[in-house]
Tab-separated table of C-alpha atoms in Angstrom:
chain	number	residue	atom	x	y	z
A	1	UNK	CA	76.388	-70.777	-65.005
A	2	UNK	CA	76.273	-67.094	-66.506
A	3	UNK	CA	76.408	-64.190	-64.644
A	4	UNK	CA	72.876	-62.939	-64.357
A	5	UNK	CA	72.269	-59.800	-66.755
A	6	UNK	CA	69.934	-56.737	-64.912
A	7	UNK	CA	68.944	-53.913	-66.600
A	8	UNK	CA	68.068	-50.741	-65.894
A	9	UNK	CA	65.275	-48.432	-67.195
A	10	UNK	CA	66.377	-45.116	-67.080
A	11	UNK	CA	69.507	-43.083	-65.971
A	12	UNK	CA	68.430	-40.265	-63.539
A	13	UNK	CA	70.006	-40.178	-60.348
A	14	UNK	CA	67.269	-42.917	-58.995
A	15	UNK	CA	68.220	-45.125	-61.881
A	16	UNK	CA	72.035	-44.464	-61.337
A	17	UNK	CA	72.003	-44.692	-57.901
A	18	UNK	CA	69.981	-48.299	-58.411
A	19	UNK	CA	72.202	-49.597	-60.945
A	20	UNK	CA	75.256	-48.660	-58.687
A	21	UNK	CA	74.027	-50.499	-55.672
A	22	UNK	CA	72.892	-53.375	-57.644
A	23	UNK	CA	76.917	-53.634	-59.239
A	24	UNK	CA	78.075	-53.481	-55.370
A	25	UNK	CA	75.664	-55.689	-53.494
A	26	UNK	CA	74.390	-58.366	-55.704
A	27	UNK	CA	78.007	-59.835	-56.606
A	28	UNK	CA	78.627	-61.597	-59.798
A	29	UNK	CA	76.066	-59.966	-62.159
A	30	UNK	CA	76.191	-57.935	-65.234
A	31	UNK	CA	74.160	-54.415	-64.923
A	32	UNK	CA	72.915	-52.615	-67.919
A	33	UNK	CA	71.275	-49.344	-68.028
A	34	UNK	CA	69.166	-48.529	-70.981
A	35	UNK	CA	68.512	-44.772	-71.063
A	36	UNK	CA	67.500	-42.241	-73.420
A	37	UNK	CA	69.363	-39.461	-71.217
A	38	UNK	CA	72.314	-39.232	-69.127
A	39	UNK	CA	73.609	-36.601	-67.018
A	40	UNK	CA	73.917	-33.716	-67.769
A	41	UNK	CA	70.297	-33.750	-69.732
A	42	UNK	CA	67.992	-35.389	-67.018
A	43	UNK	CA	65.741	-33.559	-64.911
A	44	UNK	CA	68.011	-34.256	-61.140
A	45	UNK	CA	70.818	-32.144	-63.054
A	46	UNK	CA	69.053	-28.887	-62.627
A	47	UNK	CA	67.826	-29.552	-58.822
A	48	UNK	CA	69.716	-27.754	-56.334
A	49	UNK	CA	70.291	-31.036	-54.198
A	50	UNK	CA	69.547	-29.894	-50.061
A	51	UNK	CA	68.701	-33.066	-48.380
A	52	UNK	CA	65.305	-32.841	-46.940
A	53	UNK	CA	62.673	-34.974	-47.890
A	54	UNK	CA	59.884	-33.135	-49.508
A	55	UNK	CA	56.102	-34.154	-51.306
A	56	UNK	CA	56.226	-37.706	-50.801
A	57	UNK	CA	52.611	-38.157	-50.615
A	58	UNK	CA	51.461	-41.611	-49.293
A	59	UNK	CA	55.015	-43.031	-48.833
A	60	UNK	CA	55.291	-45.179	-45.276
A	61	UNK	CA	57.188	-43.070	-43.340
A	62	UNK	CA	59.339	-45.612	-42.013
A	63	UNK	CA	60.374	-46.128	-45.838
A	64	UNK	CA	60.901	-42.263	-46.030
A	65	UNK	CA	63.145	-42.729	-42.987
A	66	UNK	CA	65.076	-45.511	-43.936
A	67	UNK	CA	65.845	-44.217	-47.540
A	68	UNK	CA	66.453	-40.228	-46.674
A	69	UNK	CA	68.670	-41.839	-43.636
A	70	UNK	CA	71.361	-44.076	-46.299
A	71	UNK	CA	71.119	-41.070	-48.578
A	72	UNK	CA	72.333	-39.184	-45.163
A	73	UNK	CA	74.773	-41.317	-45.150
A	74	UNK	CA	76.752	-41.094	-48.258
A	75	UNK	CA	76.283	-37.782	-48.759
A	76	UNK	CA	77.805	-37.031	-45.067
A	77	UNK	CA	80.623	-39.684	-45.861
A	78	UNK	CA	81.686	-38.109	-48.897
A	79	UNK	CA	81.943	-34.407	-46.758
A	80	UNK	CA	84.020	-36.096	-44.336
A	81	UNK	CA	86.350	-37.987	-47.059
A	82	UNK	CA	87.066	-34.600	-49.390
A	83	UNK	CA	86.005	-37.149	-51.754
A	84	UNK	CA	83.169	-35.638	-53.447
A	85	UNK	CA	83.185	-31.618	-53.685
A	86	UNK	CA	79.618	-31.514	-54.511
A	87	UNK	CA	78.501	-31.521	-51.242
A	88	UNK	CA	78.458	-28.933	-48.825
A	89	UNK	CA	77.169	-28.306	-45.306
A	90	UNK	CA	74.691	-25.360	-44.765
A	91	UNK	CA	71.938	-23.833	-42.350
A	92	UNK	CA	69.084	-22.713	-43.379
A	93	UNK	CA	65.327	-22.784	-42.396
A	94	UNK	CA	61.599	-23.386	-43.276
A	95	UNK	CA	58.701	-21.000	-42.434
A	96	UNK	CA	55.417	-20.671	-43.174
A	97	UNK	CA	51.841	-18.492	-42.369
A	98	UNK	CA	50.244	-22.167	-41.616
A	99	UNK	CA	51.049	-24.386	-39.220
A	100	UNK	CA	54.498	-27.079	-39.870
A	101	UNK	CA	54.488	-30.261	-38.408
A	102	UNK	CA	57.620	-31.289	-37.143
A	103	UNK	CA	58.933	-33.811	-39.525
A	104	UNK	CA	58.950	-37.844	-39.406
A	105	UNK	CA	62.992	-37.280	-40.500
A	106	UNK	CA	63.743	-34.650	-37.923
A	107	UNK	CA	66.616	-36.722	-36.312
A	108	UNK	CA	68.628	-37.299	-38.969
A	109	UNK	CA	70.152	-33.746	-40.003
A	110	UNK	CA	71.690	-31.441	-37.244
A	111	UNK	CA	69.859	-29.259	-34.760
A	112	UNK	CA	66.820	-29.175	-36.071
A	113	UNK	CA	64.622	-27.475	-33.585
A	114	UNK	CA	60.853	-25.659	-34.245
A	115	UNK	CA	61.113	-21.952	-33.319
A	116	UNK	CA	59.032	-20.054	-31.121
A	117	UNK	CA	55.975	-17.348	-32.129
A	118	UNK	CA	58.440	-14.215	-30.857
A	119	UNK	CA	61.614	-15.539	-32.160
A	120	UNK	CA	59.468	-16.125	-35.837
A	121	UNK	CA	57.922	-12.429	-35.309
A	122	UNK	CA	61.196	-11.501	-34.864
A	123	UNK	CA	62.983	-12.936	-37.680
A	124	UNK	CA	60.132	-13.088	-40.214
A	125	UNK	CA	57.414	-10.820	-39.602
A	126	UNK	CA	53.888	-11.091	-38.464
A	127	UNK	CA	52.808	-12.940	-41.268
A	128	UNK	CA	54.532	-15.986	-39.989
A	129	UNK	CA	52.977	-18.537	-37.733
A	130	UNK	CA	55.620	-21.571	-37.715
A	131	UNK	CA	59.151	-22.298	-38.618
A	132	UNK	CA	61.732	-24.801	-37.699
A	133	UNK	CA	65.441	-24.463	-38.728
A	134	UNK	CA	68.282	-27.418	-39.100
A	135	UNK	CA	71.553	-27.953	-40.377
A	136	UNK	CA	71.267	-29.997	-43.331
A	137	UNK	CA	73.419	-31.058	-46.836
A	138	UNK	CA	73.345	-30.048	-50.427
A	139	UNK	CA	74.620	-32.573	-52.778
A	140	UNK	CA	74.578	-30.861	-56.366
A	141	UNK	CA	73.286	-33.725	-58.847
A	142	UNK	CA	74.878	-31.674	-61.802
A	143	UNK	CA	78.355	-32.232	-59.998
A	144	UNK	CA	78.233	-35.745	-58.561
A	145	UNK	CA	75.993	-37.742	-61.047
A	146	UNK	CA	78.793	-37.850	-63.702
A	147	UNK	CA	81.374	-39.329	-60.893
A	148	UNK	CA	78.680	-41.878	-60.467
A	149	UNK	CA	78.335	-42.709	-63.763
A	150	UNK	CA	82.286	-43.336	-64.121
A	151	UNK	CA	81.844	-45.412	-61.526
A	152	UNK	CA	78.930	-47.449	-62.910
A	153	UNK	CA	81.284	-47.795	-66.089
A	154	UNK	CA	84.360	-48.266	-64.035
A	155	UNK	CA	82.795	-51.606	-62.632
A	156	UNK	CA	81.690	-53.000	-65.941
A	157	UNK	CA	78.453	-51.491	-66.528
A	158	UNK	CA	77.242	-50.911	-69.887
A	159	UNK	CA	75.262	-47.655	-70.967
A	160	UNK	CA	72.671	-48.274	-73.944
A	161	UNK	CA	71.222	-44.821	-75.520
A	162	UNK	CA	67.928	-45.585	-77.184
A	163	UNK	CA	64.055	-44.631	-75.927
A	164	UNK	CA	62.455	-47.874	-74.030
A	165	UNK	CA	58.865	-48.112	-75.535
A	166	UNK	CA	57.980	-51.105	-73.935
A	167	UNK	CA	59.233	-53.284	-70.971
A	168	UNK	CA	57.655	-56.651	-71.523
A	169	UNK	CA	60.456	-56.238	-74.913
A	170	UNK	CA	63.520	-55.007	-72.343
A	171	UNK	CA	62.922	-57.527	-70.016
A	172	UNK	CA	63.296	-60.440	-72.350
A	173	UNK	CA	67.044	-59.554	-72.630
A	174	UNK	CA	67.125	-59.565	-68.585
A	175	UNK	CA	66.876	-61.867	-65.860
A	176	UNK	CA	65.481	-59.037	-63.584
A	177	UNK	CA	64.339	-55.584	-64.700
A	178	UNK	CA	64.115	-52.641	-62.690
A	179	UNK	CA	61.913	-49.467	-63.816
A	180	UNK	CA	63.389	-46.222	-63.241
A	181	UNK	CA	61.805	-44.585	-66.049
A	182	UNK	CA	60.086	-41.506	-63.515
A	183	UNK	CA	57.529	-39.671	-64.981
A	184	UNK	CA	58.037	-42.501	-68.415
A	185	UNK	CA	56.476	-45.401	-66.458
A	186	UNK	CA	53.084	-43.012	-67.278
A	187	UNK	CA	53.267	-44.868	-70.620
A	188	UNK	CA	55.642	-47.813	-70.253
A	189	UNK	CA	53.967	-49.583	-66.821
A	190	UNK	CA	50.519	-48.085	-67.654
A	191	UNK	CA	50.305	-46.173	-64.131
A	192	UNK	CA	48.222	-43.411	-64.620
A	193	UNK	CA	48.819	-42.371	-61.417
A	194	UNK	CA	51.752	-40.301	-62.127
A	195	UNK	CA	51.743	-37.375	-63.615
A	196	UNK	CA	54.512	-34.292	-64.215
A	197	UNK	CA	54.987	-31.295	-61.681
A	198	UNK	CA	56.966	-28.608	-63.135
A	199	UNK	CA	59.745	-26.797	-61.871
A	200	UNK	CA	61.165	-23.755	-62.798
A	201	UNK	CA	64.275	-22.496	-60.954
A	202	UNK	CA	67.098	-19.384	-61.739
A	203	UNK	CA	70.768	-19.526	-60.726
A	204	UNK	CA	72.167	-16.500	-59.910
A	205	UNK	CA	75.869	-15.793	-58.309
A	206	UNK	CA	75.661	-14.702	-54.825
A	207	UNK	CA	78.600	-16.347	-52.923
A	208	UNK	CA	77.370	-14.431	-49.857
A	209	UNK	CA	74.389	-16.530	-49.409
A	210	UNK	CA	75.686	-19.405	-47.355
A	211	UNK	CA	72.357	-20.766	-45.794
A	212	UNK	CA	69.038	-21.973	-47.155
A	213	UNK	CA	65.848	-20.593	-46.846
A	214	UNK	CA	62.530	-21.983	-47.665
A	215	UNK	CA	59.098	-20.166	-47.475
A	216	UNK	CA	56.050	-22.911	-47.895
A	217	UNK	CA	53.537	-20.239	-48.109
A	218	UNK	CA	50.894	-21.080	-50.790
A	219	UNK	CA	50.595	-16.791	-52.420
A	220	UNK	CA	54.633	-16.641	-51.404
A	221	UNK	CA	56.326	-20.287	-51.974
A	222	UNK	CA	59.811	-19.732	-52.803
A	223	UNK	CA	63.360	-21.273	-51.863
A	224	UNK	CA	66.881	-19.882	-52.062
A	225	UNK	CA	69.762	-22.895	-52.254
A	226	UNK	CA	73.622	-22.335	-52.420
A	227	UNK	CA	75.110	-24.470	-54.567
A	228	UNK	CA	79.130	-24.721	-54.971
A	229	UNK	CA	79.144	-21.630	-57.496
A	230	UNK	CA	75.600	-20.325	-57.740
A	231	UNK	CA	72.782	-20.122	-55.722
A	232	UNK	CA	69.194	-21.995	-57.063
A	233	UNK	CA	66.371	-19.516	-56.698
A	234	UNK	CA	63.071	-21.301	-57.107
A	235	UNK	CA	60.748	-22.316	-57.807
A	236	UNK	CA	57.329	-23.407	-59.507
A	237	UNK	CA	55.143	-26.469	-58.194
A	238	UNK	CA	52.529	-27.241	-61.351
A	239	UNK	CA	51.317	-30.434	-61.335
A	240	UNK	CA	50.127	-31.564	-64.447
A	241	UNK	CA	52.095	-29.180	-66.572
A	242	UNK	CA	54.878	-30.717	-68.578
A	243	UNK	CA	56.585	-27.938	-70.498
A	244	UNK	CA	59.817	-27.432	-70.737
A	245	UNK	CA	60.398	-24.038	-71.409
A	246	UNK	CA	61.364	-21.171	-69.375
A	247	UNK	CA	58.040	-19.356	-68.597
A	248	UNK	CA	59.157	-15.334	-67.866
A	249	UNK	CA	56.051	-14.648	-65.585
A	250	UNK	CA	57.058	-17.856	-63.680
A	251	UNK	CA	60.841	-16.075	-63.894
A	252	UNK	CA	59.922	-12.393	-62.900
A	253	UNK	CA	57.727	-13.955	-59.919
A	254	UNK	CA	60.877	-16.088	-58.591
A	255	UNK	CA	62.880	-13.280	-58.893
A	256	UNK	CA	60.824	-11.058	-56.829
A	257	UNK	CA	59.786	-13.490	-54.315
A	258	UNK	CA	63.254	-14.103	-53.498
A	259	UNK	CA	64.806	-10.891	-53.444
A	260	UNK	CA	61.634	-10.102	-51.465
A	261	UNK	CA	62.534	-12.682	-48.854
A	262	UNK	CA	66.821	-11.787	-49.391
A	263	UNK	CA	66.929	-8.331	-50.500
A	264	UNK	CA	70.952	-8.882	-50.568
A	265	UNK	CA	70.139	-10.414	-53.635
A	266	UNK	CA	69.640	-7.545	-55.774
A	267	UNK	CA	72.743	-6.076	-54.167
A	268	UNK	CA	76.062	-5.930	-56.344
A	269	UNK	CA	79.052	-5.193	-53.769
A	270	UNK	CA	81.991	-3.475	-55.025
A	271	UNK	CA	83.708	-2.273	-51.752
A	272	UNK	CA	87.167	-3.391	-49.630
A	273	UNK	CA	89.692	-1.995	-52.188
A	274	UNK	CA	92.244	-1.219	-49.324
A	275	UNK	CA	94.473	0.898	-50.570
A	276	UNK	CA	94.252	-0.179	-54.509
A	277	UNK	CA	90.843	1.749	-54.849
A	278	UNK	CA	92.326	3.659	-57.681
A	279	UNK	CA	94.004	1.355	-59.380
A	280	UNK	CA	91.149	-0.730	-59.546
A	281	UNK	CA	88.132	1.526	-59.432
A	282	UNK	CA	87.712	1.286	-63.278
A	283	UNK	CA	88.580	-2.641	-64.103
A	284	UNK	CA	85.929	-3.144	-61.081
A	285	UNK	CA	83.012	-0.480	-62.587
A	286	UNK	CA	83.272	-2.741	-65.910
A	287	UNK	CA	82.671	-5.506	-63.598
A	288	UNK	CA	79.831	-4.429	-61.975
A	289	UNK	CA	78.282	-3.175	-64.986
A	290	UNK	CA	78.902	-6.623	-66.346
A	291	UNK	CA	77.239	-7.946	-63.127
A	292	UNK	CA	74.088	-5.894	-63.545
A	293	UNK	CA	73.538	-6.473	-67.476
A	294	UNK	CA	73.359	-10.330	-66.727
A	295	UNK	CA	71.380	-10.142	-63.661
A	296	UNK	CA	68.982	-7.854	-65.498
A	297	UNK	CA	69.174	-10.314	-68.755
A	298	UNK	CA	67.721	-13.141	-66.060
A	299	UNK	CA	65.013	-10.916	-64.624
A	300	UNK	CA	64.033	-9.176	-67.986
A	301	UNK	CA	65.379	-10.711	-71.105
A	302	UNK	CA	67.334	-9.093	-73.545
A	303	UNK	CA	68.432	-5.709	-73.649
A	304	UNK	CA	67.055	-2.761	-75.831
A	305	UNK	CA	69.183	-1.648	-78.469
A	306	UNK	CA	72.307	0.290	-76.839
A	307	UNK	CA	72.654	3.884	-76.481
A	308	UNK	CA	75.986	5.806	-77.444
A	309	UNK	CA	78.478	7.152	-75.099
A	310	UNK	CA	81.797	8.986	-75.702
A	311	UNK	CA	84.373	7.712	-73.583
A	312	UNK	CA	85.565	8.835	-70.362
A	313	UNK	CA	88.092	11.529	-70.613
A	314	UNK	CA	90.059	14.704	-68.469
């Protein structure tokens, strides 16, 4: 008897993280993934990656549970093992002007905890009504989702590059097909219930930021995410709007937002010389002014044309 062939619509870290479990649990079968992106071009490369499950809409929460709880899992086992630097282990909280209700998945991360109206006033401002605050994880897909997909190969999987137009055609080749096609199954499983949600985020360096911070205010939405070597700034939330291009009112409102909600942000330090101030004082100005010509690039765009100075000189 032949080892029964599975295939695999799509490549993004659902359809990886599908194919991969198939390959482990069901033993003795051949796993193909037919794709017409892999990582680094699908859209779970450019998320930030903090567990927390968010917009699920009319999922069963004991799904929601069960699935954010395994993903809990690996992500905290590969922390633990050194196995995976992706993955890091941050702070961080949620507020809001409207009421939060505490969350069906509230047991799985660390100290999570809803914080009282004078600690919020306190923190926040009198704008703010509710907030609750847990340790959590951020597993950057842009980092891990290639180490998965040595792995897939690793085991024997096969990787096809081509566009799927139509799954009645795939699954002819298969004994069992399994759609991961995300916002593609629109077309290829006729469900006209999904539909794209855009989401525009910056990355800025900021290796002083080292917890998250969400505000779920409707006229002030906005999250700041450390990564390993940037920090996502975000973001957008516009449903039925599927372009791909970096808007700059989108970019400029971000920007303030953020720096609104961390004003350390906009800061560029340039201090604890010790005792090397002066032999360092002008290799750390060009620096800096390196610093602030790409952080105004991100919230501006280009430059003007240069003006002329004479060098410095006694």
């Amino acid at each position: 008897m032949s080892a029964p062939e599975v295939v695999v619509v799509g490549c993004g870290v659902v359809g990886l993280g599908a194919a991969l479990n198939v390959q482990q649990k069901v033993h003795g079968s051949r796993v193909r993934i037919v794709t017409e992106a892999t990582t680094p071009h699908t859209t779970a490369d450019g998320a930030a990656g903090l567990w927390g499950p968010y917009i699920i809409e009319d999922t069963p929460v004991n799904k929601i549970i069960k699935w954010s709880s395994s993903t809990w899992d690996l992500f905290h086992g590969w922390m633990k093992s050194g196995a995976n630097t992706s993955v890091m282990l941050i702070p961080g909280v949620t507020i809001s002007n409207q009421e939060l209700q505490p969350e069906p998945w509230r047991h799985i991360p660390f100290a999570y905890r809803h914080l009282d109206q004078p600690t919020i006033r306190k923190r926040f401002g009198d704008d703010y009504v509710s907030a609750y605050e847990y340790t959590s994880l951020v597993a950057e897909p842009l980092r891990f989702m290639p180490k998965l997909l040595e792995e897939f190969k690793s085991n024997g999987g096969i990787i096809e590059h081509r566009k799927v137009t139509c799954l009645e055609e795939e699954a002819k080749s298969a004994d069992i097909l399994v759609n991961c096609s995300g916002l593609g199954a629109r077309e290829l499983a006729l469900d006209s219930q999904m539909y794209p949600v855009r989401g525009q985020v910056m990355r800025v360096h900021a290796p002083w930021v080292d917890s998250f911070f969400c505000d779920e205010s409707d006229e002030n939405f906005c999250y700041i995410i450390p990564n390993v070597e940037t920090v996502v700034l975000g973001g957008t939330h516009q449903e039925d709007d599927s372009r791909l291009n970096v808007d700059l009112d989108d970019k400029r409102i971000i920007w303030s937002r953020c720096t609104t909600s961390m004003p350390s942000l906009q800061v560029v330090h340039n201090y604890g010389h010790g005792g090397a101030g002066v032999s360092l004082f002008w290799g750390c100005g060009q620096e800096v002014a390196e610093l602030v010509g790409q952080a105004l690039h991100r919230i501006h765009g280009p430059p003007h044309k240069p003006q002329c100075y004479k060098h410095s000189k006694l």
